Amino acid sequence: MPNPFAIKEKTGRRISASPIANALREAVFEWRKNGYEGASETTKTLLHFWFEEEHKDFQYYFAQREAIETLVYLYEVEGLRNFFDIWKKFDTAQKIDPRAAEEVCPRYVFKMATGSGKTKVMSLAIVWSYFHKLYEKDSPLAKNFVLIAPNIIVFERLKDDFADNKIFNTDPLIPPSWMDDWNVK
């Protein structure tokens, strides 16, 4: 698998202004290349199902893949739960002010363009968290979820996608052998 960062001129990928984003992209690329070393079996199964198996008339975009892989990598593999820890590990040049790290709860942010599939990434994160909690002993993740929309337009879109589990029934999110264990309303 070629490194998408080494061939940025050919792919159109831009270097981020954030040194953390650039270092994370490299770390996640290496982690992916090494077979998701350090991840749980649940996580490896889901990542393989989502991104390596063929799905009829469907494929996740690279940005969606990279977003969920980064979340999993930071949370499960690196065990980083706050900005300060992420900053210490990935901003080796220390260009970002660490005072921005005053947080109480784990918080991860993904900058994604309009139309790049933020809803798809939310659904991937929900499925990962749900099955991780269900299948991994002592998992700190959740099986219950709340989506908060910033406005009525986004709310209506999310309602359409998540009502009656629509997105979970139409997208290849859950391995067929795990469907009996899926119980989200």
Tab-separated table of C-alpha atoms in Angstrom:
chain	number	residue	atom	x	y	z
A	1	MET	CA	0.000	0.000	0.000
A	2	PRO	CA	1.622	3.284	-1.061
A	3	ASN	CA	1.828	6.007	1.542
A	4	PRO	CA	-0.759	8.650	0.499
A	5	PHE	CA	1.350	11.335	2.164
A	6	ALA	CA	4.487	10.568	0.176
A	7	ILE	CA	2.603	11.035	-3.099
A	8	LYS	CA	0.525	14.077	-2.127
A	9	GLU	CA	1.318	15.850	-5.398
A	10	LYS	CA	-0.342	13.064	-7.358
A	11	THR	CA	-3.350	12.607	-5.069
A	12	GLY	CA	-4.046	16.252	-4.339
A	13	ARG	CA	-3.771	15.765	-0.588
A	14	ARG	CA	-2.660	18.894	1.204
A	15	ILE	CA	-0.347	19.049	4.164
A	16	SER	CA	-2.299	20.280	7.186
A	17	ALA	CA	-1.362	23.483	8.976
A	18	SER	CA	-1.657	21.425	12.168
A	19	PRO	CA	1.496	19.518	13.065
A	20	ILE	CA	-0.683	17.154	15.117
A	21	ALA	CA	-2.834	16.258	12.093
A	22	ASN	CA	0.227	15.530	9.946
A	23	ALA	CA	1.886	13.366	12.600
A	24	LEU	CA	-1.378	11.520	13.258
A	25	ARG	CA	-1.882	10.812	9.557
A	26	GLU	CA	1.569	9.226	9.397
A	27	ALA	CA	1.014	7.214	12.601
A	28	VAL	CA	-2.377	5.928	11.429
A	29	PHE	CA	-0.935	5.045	8.015
A	30	GLU	CA	1.790	2.950	9.670
A	31	TRP	CA	-0.734	1.352	12.021
A	32	ARG	CA	-2.988	0.424	9.074
A	33	LYS	CA	-0.002	-0.923	7.140
A	34	ASN	CA	0.942	-3.102	10.147
A	35	GLY	CA	-2.461	-4.760	10.345
A	36	TYR	CA	-3.917	-2.575	13.112
A	37	GLU	CA	-1.447	-3.884	15.661
A	38	GLY	CA	-2.603	-3.332	19.229
A	39	ALA	CA	-6.307	-3.134	18.390
A	40	SER	CA	-8.850	-5.558	19.816
A	41	GLU	CA	-10.198	-8.416	17.730
A	42	THR	CA	-13.566	-6.641	17.602
A	43	THR	CA	-11.929	-3.547	16.153
A	44	LYS	CA	-9.843	-5.499	13.639
A	45	THR	CA	-12.923	-7.427	12.496
A	46	LEU	CA	-14.904	-4.233	11.947
A	47	LEU	CA	-12.108	-2.365	10.168
A	48	HIS	CA	-11.533	-5.354	7.895
A	49	PHE	CA	-15.261	-5.694	7.193
A	50	TRP	CA	-15.709	-1.996	6.446
A	51	PHE	CA	-12.630	-1.371	4.341
A	52	GLU	CA	-11.223	-4.631	2.998
A	53	GLU	CA	-14.303	-6.661	2.081
A	54	GLU	CA	-16.224	-6.019	-1.114
A	55	HIS	CA	-19.670	-4.489	-0.625
A	56	LYS	CA	-22.144	-4.448	-3.497
A	57	ASP	CA	-22.357	-0.921	-4.944
A	58	PHE	CA	-20.765	0.647	-1.867
A	59	GLN	CA	-17.345	1.786	-0.703
A	60	TYR	CA	-16.375	4.168	2.078
A	61	TYR	CA	-14.361	7.246	1.106
A	62	PHE	CA	-10.748	7.442	2.250
A	63	ALA	CA	-11.534	10.447	4.493
A	64	GLN	CA	-14.201	8.393	6.269
A	65	ARG	CA	-11.796	5.523	6.716
A	66	GLU	CA	-9.039	7.759	8.016
A	67	ALA	CA	-11.388	9.516	10.456
A	68	ILE	CA	-12.652	6.324	12.130
A	69	GLU	CA	-9.183	4.754	12.085
A	70	THR	CA	-7.787	7.855	13.792
A	71	LEU	CA	-10.478	7.764	16.467
A	72	VAL	CA	-9.841	4.070	17.137
A	73	TYR	CA	-6.069	4.532	17.069
A	74	LEU	CA	-6.124	7.404	19.570
A	75	TYR	CA	-8.656	5.829	21.909
A	76	GLU	CA	-7.929	2.119	21.835
A	77	VAL	CA	-4.303	1.775	20.753
A	78	GLU	CA	-2.656	4.908	22.166
A	79	GLY	CA	-5.113	5.326	25.059
A	80	LEU	CA	-5.114	9.106	24.663
A	81	ARG	CA	-8.196	10.703	26.182
A	82	ASN	CA	-7.516	14.437	26.115
A	83	PHE	CA	-5.923	17.100	23.993
A	84	PHE	CA	-2.939	17.543	26.285
A	85	ASP	CA	-1.894	13.901	25.901
A	86	ILE	CA	-2.426	14.030	22.132
A	87	TRP	CA	-0.458	17.275	21.998
A	88	LYS	CA	2.463	15.790	23.988
A	89	LYS	CA	2.672	12.749	21.724
A	90	PHE	CA	2.053	14.247	18.288
A	91	ASP	CA	3.142	17.902	18.389
A	92	THR	CA	6.851	17.161	18.663
A	93	ALA	CA	7.748	20.704	17.615
A	94	GLN	CA	5.352	22.011	20.297
A	95	LYS	CA	3.792	24.600	18.021
A	96	ILE	CA	0.371	24.484	19.706
A	97	ASP	CA	-0.337	26.163	23.043
A	98	PRO	CA	-0.930	23.376	25.617
A	99	ARG	CA	-3.269	25.610	27.628
A	100	ALA	CA	-5.921	24.538	25.126
A	101	ALA	CA	-5.761	21.171	26.886
A	102	GLU	CA	-7.961	21.965	29.869
A	103	GLU	CA	-10.615	19.294	29.347
A	104	VAL	CA	-12.625	17.030	31.584
A	105	CYS	CA	-14.124	14.553	29.103
A	106	PRO	CA	-12.568	12.746	26.164
A	107	ARG	CA	-13.165	14.816	23.054
A	108	TYR	CA	-12.111	14.061	19.502
A	109	VAL	CA	-12.738	16.396	16.569
A	110	PHE	CA	-12.560	15.596	12.871
A	111	LYS	CA	-12.446	18.366	10.313
A	112	MET	CA	-14.344	17.081	7.310
A	113	ALA	CA	-15.647	19.016	4.330
A	114	THR	CA	-19.311	19.309	3.443
A	115	GLY	CA	-20.342	16.157	1.608
A	116	SER	CA	-17.383	14.080	2.805
A	117	GLY	CA	-19.534	11.759	4.894
A	118	LYS	CA	-19.589	12.933	8.491
A	119	THR	CA	-22.817	10.982	9.061
A	120	LYS	CA	-21.128	7.832	7.779
A	121	VAL	CA	-18.268	8.365	10.244
A	122	MET	CA	-20.768	8.864	13.084
A	123	SER	CA	-22.441	5.567	12.182
A	124	LEU	CA	-19.053	3.791	12.029
A	125	ALA	CA	-18.170	5.183	15.475
A	126	ILE	CA	-21.512	4.077	16.910
A	127	VAL	CA	-21.134	0.541	15.576
A	128	TRP	CA	-17.519	0.321	16.781
A	129	SER	CA	-18.412	1.560	20.265
A	130	TYR	CA	-21.475	-0.690	20.538
A	131	PHE	CA	-19.732	-3.909	19.555
A	132	HIS	CA	-16.557	-3.055	21.461
A	133	LYS	CA	-18.657	-2.655	24.619
A	134	LEU	CA	-20.532	-5.870	23.831
A	135	TYR	CA	-17.588	-8.103	22.860
A	136	GLU	CA	-14.543	-6.726	24.717
A	137	LYS	CA	-14.177	-7.453	28.426
A	138	ASP	CA	-14.085	-4.278	30.539
A	139	SER	CA	-14.618	-2.012	27.525
A	140	PRO	CA	-15.137	1.608	28.624
A	141	LEU	CA	-17.128	2.397	25.470
A	142	ALA	CA	-20.915	2.857	25.261
A	143	LYS	CA	-23.915	0.985	23.895
A	144	ASN	CA	-26.173	4.045	24.180
A	145	PHE	CA	-25.827	7.149	22.033
A	146	VAL	CA	-27.130	10.682	21.732
A	147	LEU	CA	-26.698	12.715	18.550
A	148	ILE	CA	-26.828	16.480	18.894
A	149	ALA	CA	-27.497	18.580	15.819
A	150	PRO	CA	-26.348	22.211	15.537
A	151	ASN	CA	-29.471	23.323	13.671
A	152	ILE	CA	-32.804	22.178	12.226
A	153	ILE	CA	-31.382	21.435	8.768
A	154	VAL	CA	-28.744	19.067	10.139
A	155	PHE	CA	-31.295	17.610	12.565
A	156	GLU	CA	-33.655	16.733	9.692
A	157	ARG	CA	-30.825	15.068	7.747
A	158	LEU	CA	-29.699	13.061	10.777
A	159	LYS	CA	-33.297	12.114	11.551
A	160	ASP	CA	-33.704	10.761	8.014
A	161	ASP	CA	-30.483	8.742	8.245
A	162	PHE	CA	-30.871	7.389	11.777
A	163	ALA	CA	-34.664	6.943	12.049
A	164	ASP	CA	-35.651	3.288	12.266
A	165	ASN	CA	-31.953	2.341	12.032
A	166	LYS	CA	-32.032	3.231	8.317
A	167	ILE	CA	-28.285	3.888	7.994
A	168	PHE	CA	-27.465	0.675	9.871
A	169	ASN	CA	-29.733	-1.333	7.570
A	170	THR	CA	-28.583	0.179	4.269
A	171	ASP	CA	-24.827	0.679	4.746
A	172	PRO	CA	-22.395	-2.210	5.295
A	173	LEU	CA	-21.788	-1.354	8.943
A	174	ILE	CA	-22.467	-4.607	10.767
A	175	PRO	CA	-20.937	-7.931	9.813
A	176	PRO	CA	-23.807	-10.310	8.942
A	177	SER	CA	-22.827	-12.772	11.671
A	178	TRP	CA	-23.167	-9.975	14.274
A	179	MET	CA	-26.638	-8.743	13.229
A	180	ASP	CA	-28.428	-10.763	15.936
A	181	ASP	CA	-26.425	-8.887	18.572
A	182	TRP	CA	-27.345	-5.426	17.241
A	183	ASN	CA	-30.044	-3.868	19.392
A	184	VAL	CA	-30.057	-0.083	18.991
A	185	LYS	CA	-33.297	1.853	18.794
